[in-house]
Short mmCIF file of N, CA and C in Angstrom, two decimals:
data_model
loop_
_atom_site.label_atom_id
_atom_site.label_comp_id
_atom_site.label_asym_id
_atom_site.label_seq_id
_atom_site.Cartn_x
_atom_site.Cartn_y
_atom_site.Cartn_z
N UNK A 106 105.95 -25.63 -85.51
CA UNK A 106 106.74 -24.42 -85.61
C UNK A 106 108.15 -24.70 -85.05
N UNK A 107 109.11 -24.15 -85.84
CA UNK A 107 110.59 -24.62 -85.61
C UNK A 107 111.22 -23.41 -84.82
N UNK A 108 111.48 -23.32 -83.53
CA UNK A 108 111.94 -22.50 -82.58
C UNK A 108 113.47 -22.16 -83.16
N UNK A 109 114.22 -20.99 -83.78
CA UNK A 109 115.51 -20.83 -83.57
C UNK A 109 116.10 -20.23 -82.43
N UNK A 110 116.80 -20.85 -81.64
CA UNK A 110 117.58 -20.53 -80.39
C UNK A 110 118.84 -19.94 -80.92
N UNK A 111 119.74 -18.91 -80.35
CA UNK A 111 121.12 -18.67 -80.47
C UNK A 111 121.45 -18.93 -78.92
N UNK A 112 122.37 -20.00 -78.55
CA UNK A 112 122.78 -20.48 -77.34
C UNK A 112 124.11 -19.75 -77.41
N UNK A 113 124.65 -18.89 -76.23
CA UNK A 113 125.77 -18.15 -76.37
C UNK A 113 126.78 -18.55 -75.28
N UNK A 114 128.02 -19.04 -75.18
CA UNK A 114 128.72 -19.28 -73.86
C UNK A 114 130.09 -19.86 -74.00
N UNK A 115 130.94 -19.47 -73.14
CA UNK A 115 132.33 -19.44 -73.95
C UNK A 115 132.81 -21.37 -73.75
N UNK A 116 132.00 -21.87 -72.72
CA UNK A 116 132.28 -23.46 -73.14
C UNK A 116 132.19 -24.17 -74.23
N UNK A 117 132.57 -24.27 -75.15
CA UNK A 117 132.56 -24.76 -76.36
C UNK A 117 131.79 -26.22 -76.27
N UNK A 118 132.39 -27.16 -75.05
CA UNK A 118 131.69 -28.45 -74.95
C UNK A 118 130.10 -28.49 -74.53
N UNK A 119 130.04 -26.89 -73.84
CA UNK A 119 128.89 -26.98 -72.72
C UNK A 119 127.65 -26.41 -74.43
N UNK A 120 127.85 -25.91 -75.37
CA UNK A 120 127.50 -25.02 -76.79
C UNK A 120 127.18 -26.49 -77.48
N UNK A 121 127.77 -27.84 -77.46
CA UNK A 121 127.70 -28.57 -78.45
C UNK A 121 126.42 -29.20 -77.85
N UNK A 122 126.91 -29.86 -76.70
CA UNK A 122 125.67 -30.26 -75.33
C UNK A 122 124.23 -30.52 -75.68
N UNK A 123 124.44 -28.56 -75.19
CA UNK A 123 122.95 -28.08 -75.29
C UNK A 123 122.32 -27.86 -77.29
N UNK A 124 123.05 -27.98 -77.46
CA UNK A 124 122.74 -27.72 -79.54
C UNK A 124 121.78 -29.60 -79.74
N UNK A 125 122.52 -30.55 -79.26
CA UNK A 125 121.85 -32.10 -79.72
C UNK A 125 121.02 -32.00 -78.29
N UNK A 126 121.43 -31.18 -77.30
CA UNK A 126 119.84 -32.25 -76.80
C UNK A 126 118.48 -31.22 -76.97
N UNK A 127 118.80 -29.92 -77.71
CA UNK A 127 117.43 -29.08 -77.94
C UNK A 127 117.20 -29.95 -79.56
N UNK A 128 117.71 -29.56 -80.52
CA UNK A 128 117.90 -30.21 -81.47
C UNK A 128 117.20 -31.73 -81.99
N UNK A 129 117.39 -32.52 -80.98
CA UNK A 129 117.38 -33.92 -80.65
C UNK A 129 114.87 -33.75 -80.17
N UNK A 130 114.85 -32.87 -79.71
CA UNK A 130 113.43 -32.31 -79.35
C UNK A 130 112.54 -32.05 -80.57
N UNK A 131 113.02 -31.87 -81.78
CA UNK A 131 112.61 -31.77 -83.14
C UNK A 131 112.22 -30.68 -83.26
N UNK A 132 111.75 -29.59 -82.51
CA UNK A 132 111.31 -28.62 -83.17
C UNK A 132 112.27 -27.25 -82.57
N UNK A 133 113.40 -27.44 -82.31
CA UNK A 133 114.36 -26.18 -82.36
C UNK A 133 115.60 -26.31 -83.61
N UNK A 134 116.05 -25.53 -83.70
CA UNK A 134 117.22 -25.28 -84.46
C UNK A 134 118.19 -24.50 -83.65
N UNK A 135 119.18 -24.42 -83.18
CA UNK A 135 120.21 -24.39 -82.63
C UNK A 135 121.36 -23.19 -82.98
N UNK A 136 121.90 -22.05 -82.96
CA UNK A 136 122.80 -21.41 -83.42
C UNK A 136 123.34 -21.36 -82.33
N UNK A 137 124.72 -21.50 -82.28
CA UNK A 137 126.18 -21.19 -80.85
C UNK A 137 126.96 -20.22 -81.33
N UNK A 138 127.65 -19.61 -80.05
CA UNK A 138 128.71 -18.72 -80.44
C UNK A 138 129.13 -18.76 -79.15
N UNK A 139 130.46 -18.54 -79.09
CA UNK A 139 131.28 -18.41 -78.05
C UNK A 139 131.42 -16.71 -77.75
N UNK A 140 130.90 -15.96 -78.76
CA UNK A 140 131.27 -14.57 -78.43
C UNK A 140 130.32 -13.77 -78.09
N UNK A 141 129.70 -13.32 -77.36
CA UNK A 141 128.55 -12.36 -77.06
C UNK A 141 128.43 -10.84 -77.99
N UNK A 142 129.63 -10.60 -77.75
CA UNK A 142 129.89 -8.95 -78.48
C UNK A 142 130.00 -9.64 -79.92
N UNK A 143 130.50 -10.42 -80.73
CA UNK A 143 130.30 -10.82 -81.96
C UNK A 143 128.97 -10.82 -82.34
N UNK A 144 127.83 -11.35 -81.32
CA UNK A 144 126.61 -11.48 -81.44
C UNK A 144 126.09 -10.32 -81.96
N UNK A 145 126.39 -9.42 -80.97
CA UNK A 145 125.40 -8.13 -80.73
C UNK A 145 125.66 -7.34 -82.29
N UNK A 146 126.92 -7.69 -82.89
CA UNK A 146 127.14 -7.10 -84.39
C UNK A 146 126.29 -7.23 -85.27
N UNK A 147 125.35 -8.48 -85.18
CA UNK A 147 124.86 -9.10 -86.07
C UNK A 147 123.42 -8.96 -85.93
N UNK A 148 122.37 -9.16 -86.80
CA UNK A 148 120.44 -8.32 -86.99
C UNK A 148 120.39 -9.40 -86.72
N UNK A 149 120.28 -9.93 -84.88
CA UNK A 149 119.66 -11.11 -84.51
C UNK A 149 118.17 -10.94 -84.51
N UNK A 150 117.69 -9.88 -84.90
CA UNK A 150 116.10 -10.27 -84.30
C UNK A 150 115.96 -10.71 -85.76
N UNK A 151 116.43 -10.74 -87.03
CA UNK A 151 115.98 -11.30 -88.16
C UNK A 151 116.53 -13.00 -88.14
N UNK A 152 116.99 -13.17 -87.22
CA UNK A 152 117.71 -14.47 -87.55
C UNK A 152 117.07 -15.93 -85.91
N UNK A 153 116.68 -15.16 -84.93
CA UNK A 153 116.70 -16.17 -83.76
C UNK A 153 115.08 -15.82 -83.25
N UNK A 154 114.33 -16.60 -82.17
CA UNK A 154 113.54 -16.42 -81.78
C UNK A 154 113.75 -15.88 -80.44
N UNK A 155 114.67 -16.47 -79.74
CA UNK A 155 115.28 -16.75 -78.60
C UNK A 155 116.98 -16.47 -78.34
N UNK A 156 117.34 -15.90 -77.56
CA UNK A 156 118.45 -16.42 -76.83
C UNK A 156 118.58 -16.69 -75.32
N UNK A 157 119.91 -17.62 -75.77
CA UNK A 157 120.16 -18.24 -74.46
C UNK A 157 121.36 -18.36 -73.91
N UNK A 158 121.84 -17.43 -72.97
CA UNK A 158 123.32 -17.11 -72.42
C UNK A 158 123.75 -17.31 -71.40
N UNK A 159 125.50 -17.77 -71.25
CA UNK A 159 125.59 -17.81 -69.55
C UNK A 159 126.08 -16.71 -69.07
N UNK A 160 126.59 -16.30 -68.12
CA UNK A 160 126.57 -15.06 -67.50
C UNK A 160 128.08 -14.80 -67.18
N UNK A 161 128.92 -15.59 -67.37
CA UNK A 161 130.50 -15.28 -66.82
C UNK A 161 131.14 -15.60 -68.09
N UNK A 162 131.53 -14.92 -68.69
CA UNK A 162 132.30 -14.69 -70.59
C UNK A 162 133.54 -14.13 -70.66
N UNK A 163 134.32 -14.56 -71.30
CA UNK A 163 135.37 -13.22 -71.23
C UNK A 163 135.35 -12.28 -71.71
N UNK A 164 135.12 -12.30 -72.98
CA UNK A 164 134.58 -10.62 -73.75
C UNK A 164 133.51 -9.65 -73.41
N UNK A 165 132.50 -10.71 -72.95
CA UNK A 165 131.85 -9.66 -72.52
C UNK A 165 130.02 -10.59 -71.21
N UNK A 166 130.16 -10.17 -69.98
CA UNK A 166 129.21 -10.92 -69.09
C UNK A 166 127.75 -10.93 -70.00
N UNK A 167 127.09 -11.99 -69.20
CA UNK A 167 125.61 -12.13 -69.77
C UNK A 167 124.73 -11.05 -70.00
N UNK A 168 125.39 -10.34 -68.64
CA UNK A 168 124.40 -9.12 -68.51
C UNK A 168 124.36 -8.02 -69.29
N UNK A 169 125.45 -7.31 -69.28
CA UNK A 169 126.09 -6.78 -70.70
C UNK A 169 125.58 -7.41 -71.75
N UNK A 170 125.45 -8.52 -72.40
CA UNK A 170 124.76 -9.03 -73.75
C UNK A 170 123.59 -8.92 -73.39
N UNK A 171 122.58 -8.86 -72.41
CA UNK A 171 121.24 -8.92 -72.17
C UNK A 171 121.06 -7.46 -72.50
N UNK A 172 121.82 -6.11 -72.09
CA UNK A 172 121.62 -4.70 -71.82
C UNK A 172 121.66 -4.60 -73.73
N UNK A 173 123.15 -5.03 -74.34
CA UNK A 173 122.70 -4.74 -75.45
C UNK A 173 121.63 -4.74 -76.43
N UNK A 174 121.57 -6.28 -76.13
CA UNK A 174 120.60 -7.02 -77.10
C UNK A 174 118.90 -5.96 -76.84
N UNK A 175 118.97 -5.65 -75.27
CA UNK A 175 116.92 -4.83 -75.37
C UNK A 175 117.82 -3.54 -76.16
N UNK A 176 119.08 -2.90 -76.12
CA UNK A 176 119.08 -1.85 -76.69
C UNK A 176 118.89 -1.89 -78.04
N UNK A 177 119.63 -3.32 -78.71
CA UNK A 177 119.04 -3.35 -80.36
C UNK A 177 118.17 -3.93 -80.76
N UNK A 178 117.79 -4.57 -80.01
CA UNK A 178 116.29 -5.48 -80.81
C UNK A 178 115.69 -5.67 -79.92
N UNK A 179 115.37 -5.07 -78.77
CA UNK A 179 113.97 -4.51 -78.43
C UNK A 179 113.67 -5.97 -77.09
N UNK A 180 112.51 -6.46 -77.31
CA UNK A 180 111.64 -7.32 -76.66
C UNK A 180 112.30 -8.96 -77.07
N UNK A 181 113.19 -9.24 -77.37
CA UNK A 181 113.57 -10.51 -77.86
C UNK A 181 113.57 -11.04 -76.49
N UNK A 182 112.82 -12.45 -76.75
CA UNK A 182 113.35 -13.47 -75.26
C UNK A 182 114.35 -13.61 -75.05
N UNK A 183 115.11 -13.27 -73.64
CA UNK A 183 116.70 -13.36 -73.29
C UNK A 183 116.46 -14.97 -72.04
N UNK A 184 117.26 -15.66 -71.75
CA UNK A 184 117.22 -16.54 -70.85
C UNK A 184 118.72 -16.53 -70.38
N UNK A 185 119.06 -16.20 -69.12
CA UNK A 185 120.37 -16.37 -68.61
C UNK A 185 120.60 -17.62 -68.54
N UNK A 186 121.33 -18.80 -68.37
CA UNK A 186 121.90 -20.45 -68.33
C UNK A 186 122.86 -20.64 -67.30
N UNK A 187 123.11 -19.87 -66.37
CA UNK A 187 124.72 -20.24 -66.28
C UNK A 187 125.09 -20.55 -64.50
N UNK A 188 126.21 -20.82 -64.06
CA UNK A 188 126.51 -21.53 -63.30
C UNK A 188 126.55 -20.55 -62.20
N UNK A 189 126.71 -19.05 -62.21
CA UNK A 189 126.34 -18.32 -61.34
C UNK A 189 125.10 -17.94 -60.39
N UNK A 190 125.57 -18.32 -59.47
CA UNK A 190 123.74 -18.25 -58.54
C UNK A 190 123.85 -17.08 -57.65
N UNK A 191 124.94 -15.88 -57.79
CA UNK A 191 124.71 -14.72 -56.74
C UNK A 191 123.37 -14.43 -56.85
N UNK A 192 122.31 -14.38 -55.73
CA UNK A 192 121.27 -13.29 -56.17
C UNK A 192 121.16 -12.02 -56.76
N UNK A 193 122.21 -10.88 -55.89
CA UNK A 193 122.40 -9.74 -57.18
C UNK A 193 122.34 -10.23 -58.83
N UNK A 194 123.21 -10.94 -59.31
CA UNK A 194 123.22 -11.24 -60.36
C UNK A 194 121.57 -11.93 -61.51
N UNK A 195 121.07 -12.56 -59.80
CA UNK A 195 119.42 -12.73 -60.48
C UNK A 195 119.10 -11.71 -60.73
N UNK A 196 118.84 -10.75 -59.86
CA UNK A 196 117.67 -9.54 -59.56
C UNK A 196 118.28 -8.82 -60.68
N UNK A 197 119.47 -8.55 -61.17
CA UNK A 197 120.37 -7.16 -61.91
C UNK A 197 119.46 -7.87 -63.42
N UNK A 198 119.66 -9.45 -63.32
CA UNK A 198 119.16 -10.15 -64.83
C UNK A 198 117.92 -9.67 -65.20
N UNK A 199 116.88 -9.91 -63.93
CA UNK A 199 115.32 -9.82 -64.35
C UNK A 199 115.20 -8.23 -64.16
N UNK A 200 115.75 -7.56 -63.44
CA UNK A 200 115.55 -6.12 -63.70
C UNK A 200 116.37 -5.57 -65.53
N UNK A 201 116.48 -6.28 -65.74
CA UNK A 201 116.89 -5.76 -67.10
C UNK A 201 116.11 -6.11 -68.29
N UNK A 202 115.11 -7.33 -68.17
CA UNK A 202 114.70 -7.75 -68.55
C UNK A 202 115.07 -9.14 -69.18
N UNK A 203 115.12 -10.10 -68.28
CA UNK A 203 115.61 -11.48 -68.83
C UNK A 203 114.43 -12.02 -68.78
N UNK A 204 114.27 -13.14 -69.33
CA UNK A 204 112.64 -13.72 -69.00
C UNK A 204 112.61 -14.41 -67.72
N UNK A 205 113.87 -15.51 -67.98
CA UNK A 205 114.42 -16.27 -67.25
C UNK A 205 115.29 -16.01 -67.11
N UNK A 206 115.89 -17.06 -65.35
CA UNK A 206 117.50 -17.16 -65.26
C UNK A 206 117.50 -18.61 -64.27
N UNK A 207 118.35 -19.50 -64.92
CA UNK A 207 118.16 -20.98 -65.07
C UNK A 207 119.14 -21.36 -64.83
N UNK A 208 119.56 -22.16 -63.08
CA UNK A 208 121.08 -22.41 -62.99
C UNK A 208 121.46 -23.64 -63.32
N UNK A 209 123.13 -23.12 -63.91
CA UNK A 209 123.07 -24.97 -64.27
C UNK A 209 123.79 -25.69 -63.20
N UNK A 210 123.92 -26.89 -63.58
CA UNK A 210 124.26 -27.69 -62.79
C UNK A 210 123.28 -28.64 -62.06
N UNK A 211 123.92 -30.00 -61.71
CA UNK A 211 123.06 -30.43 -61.20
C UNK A 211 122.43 -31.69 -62.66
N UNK A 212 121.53 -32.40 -62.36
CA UNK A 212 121.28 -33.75 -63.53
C UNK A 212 120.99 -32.85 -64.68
N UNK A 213 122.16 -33.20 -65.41
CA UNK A 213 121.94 -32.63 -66.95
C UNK A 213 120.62 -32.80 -67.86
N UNK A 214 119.98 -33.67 -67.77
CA UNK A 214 118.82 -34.13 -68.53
C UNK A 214 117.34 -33.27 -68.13
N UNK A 215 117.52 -33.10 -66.40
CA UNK A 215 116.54 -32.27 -65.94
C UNK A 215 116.92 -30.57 -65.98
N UNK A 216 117.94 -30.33 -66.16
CA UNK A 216 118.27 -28.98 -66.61
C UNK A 216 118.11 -28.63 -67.57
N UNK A 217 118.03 -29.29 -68.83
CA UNK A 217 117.85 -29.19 -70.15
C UNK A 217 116.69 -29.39 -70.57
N UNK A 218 116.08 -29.97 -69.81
CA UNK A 218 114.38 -30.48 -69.64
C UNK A 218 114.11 -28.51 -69.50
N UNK A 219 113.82 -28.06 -68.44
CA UNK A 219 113.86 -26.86 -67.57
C UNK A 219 114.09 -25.66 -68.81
N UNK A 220 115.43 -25.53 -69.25
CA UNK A 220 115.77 -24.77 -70.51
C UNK A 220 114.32 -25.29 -71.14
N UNK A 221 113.92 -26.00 -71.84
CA UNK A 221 113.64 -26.59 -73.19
C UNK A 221 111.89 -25.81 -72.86
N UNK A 222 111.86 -26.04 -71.41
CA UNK A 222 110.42 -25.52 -71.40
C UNK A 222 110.50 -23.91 -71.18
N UNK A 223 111.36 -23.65 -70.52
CA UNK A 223 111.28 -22.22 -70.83
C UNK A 223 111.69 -21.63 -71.97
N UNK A 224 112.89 -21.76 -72.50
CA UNK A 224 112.53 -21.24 -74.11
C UNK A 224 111.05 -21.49 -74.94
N UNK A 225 110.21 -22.40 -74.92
CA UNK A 225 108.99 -22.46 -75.56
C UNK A 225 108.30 -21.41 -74.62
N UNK A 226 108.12 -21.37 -73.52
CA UNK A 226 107.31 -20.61 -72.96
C UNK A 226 107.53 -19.02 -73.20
N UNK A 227 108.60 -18.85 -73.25
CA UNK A 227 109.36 -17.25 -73.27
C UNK A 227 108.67 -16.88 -74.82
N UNK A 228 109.05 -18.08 -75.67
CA UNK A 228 108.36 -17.79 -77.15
C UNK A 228 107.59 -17.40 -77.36
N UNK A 229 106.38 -18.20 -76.59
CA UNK A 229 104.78 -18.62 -76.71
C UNK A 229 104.21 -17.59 -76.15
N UNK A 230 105.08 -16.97 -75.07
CA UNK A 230 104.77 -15.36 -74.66
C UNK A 230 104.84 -14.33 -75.23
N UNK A 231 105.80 -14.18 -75.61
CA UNK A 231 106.27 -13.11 -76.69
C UNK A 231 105.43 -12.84 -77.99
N UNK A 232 105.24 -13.93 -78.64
CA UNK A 232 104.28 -14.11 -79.80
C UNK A 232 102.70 -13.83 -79.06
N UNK A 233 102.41 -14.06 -77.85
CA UNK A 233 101.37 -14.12 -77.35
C UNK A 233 100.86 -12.05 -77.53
N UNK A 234 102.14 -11.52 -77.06
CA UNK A 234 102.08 -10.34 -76.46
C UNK A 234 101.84 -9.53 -77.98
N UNK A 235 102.94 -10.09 -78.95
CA UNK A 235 103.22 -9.06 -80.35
C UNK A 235 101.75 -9.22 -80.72
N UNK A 236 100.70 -10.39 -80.33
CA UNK A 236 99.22 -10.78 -80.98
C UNK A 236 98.65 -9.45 -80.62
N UNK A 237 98.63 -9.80 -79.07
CA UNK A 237 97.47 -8.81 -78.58
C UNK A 237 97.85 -7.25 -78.65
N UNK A 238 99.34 -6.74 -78.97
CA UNK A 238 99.70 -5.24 -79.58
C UNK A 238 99.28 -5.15 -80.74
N UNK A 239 99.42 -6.09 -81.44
CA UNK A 239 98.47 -5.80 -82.70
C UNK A 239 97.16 -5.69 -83.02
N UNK A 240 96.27 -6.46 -81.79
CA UNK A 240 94.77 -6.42 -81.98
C UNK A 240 94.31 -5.06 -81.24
N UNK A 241 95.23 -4.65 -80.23
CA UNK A 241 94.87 -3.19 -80.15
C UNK A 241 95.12 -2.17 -80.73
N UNK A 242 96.41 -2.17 -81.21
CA UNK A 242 96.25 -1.34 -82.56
C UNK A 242 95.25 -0.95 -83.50
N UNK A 243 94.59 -2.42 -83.76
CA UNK A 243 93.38 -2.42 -84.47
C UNK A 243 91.94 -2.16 -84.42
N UNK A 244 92.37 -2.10 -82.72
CA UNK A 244 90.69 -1.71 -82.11
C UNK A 244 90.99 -0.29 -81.78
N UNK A 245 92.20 0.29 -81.66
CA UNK A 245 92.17 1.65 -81.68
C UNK A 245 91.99 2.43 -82.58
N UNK A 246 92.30 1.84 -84.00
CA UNK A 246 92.41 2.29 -85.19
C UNK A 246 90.89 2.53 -85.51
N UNK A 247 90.26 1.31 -85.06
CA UNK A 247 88.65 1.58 -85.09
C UNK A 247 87.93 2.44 -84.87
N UNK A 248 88.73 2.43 -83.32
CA UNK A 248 88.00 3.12 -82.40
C UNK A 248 88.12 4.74 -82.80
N UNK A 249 89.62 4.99 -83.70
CA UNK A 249 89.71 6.63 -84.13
C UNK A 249 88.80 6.88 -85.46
N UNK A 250 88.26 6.30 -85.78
CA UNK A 250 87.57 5.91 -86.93
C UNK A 250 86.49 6.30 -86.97
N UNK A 251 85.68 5.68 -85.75
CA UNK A 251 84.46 5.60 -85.24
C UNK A 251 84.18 6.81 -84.47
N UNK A 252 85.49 7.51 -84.27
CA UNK A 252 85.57 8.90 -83.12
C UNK A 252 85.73 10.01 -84.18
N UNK A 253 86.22 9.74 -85.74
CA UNK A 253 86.23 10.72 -86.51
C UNK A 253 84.63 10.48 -87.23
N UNK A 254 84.08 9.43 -87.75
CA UNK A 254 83.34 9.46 -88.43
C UNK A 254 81.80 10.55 -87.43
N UNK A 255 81.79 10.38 -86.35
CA UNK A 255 81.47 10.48 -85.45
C UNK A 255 81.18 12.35 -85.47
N UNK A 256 82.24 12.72 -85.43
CA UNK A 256 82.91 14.36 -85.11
C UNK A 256 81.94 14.85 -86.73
N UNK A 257 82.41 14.03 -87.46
CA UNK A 257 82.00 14.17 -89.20
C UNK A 257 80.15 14.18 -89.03
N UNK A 258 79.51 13.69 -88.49
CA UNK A 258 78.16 13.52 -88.16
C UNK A 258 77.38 14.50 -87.67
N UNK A 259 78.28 14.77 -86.47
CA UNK A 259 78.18 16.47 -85.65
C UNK A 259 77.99 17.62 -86.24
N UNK A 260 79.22 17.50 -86.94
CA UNK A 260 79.43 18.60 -87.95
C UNK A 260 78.10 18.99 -88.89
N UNK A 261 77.83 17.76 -89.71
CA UNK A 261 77.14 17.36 -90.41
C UNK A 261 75.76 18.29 -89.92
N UNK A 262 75.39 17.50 -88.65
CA UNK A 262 73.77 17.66 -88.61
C UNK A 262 73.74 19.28 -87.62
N UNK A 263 74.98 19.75 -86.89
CA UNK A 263 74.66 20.60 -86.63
C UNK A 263 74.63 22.19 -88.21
N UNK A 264 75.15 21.99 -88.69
CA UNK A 264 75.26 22.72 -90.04
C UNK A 264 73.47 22.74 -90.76
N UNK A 265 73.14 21.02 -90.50
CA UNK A 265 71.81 20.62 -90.95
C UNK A 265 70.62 21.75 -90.07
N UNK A 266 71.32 21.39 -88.46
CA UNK A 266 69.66 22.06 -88.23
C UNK A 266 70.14 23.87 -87.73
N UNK A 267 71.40 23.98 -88.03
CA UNK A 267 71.43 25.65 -88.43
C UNK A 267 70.81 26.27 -89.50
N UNK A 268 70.57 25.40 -90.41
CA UNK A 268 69.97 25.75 -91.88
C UNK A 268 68.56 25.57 -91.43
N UNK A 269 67.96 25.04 -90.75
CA UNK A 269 66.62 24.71 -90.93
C UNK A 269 65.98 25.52 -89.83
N UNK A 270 66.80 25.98 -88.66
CA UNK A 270 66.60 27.27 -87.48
C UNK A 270 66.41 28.73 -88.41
N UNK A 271 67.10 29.14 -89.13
CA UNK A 271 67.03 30.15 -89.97
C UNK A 271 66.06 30.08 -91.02
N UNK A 272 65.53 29.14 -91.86
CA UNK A 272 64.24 29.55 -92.75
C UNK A 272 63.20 29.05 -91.93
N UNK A 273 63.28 28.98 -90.63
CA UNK A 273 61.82 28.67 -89.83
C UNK A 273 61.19 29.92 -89.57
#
């Protein structure tokens, strides 16, 4: 399965980077943008599995693209990337719903290592979660099924032994 990432961040060098060494892993595909608010224009949940943003932008902070993005497309994996380590800035991320928040810096190869497993994991969750909303759906659907056919039975046999109380 071929993971599409949209990696978002106004470093252009830091966008090329991370594109060959996920890329280079064989099973992602890669989309960059330097613009966050350009992003949010666009029906990413038809187009990415994942995104992955840093948090200090000029048009517009990570967090702000994280607030939009649950406002338009819902449950998409968000992963913050970026070189900011305030704690507020953690806690404001995961209270908004980020999956992750992943600082960079530090041996490039093991940071990208780090990314590479949490985007699969954030995936593997997500898909995990849309499974099991759907199998309850389906056991509820049952279950109203089984609660109407049910009511229908009641009906049924009390009607049955009203008829059979009266010519006794």
């Amino acid at each position: 399965m071929t993971v599409s990432v949209l990696y978002v961040d106004d470093e252009p060098d830091l966008l090329e980077l991370a594109q060959i060494f996920l890329e280079q892993q064989g099973d992602f595909h890669v989309g960059v943008s330097t613009s966050a608010a350009d992003m949010l224009r666009l029906p990413l949940n038809l187009t990415y599995d994942v995104i992955v943003s840093d948090y200090q932008m000029p048009d517009m902070d990570g967090l702000a693209f994280l607030k939009g993005v649950r406002e338009r497309f819902g449950d998409m994996p968000f992963i913050l990337f970026t070189g900011r380590g305030r704690e507020e800035v953690v806690i404001e991320a995961l209270n908004n719903g980020a999956d992750f928040y992943i600082q960079k810096g530090g041996d490039p190869v093991a940071q990208f290592a780090e990314l590479t497993n949490k985007i699969r994991y954030a995936v593997s969750r997500r898909k995990a979660e849309r499974e099991l909303c759907k199998i309850n759906d389906e056991i509820k659907a049952a279950y109203d099924q089984i609660t109407a056919s049910e009511e229908e039975l009641r009906g049924q046999f009390g009607s049955w032994s009203g008829a059979r109380t009266v010519s006794a």
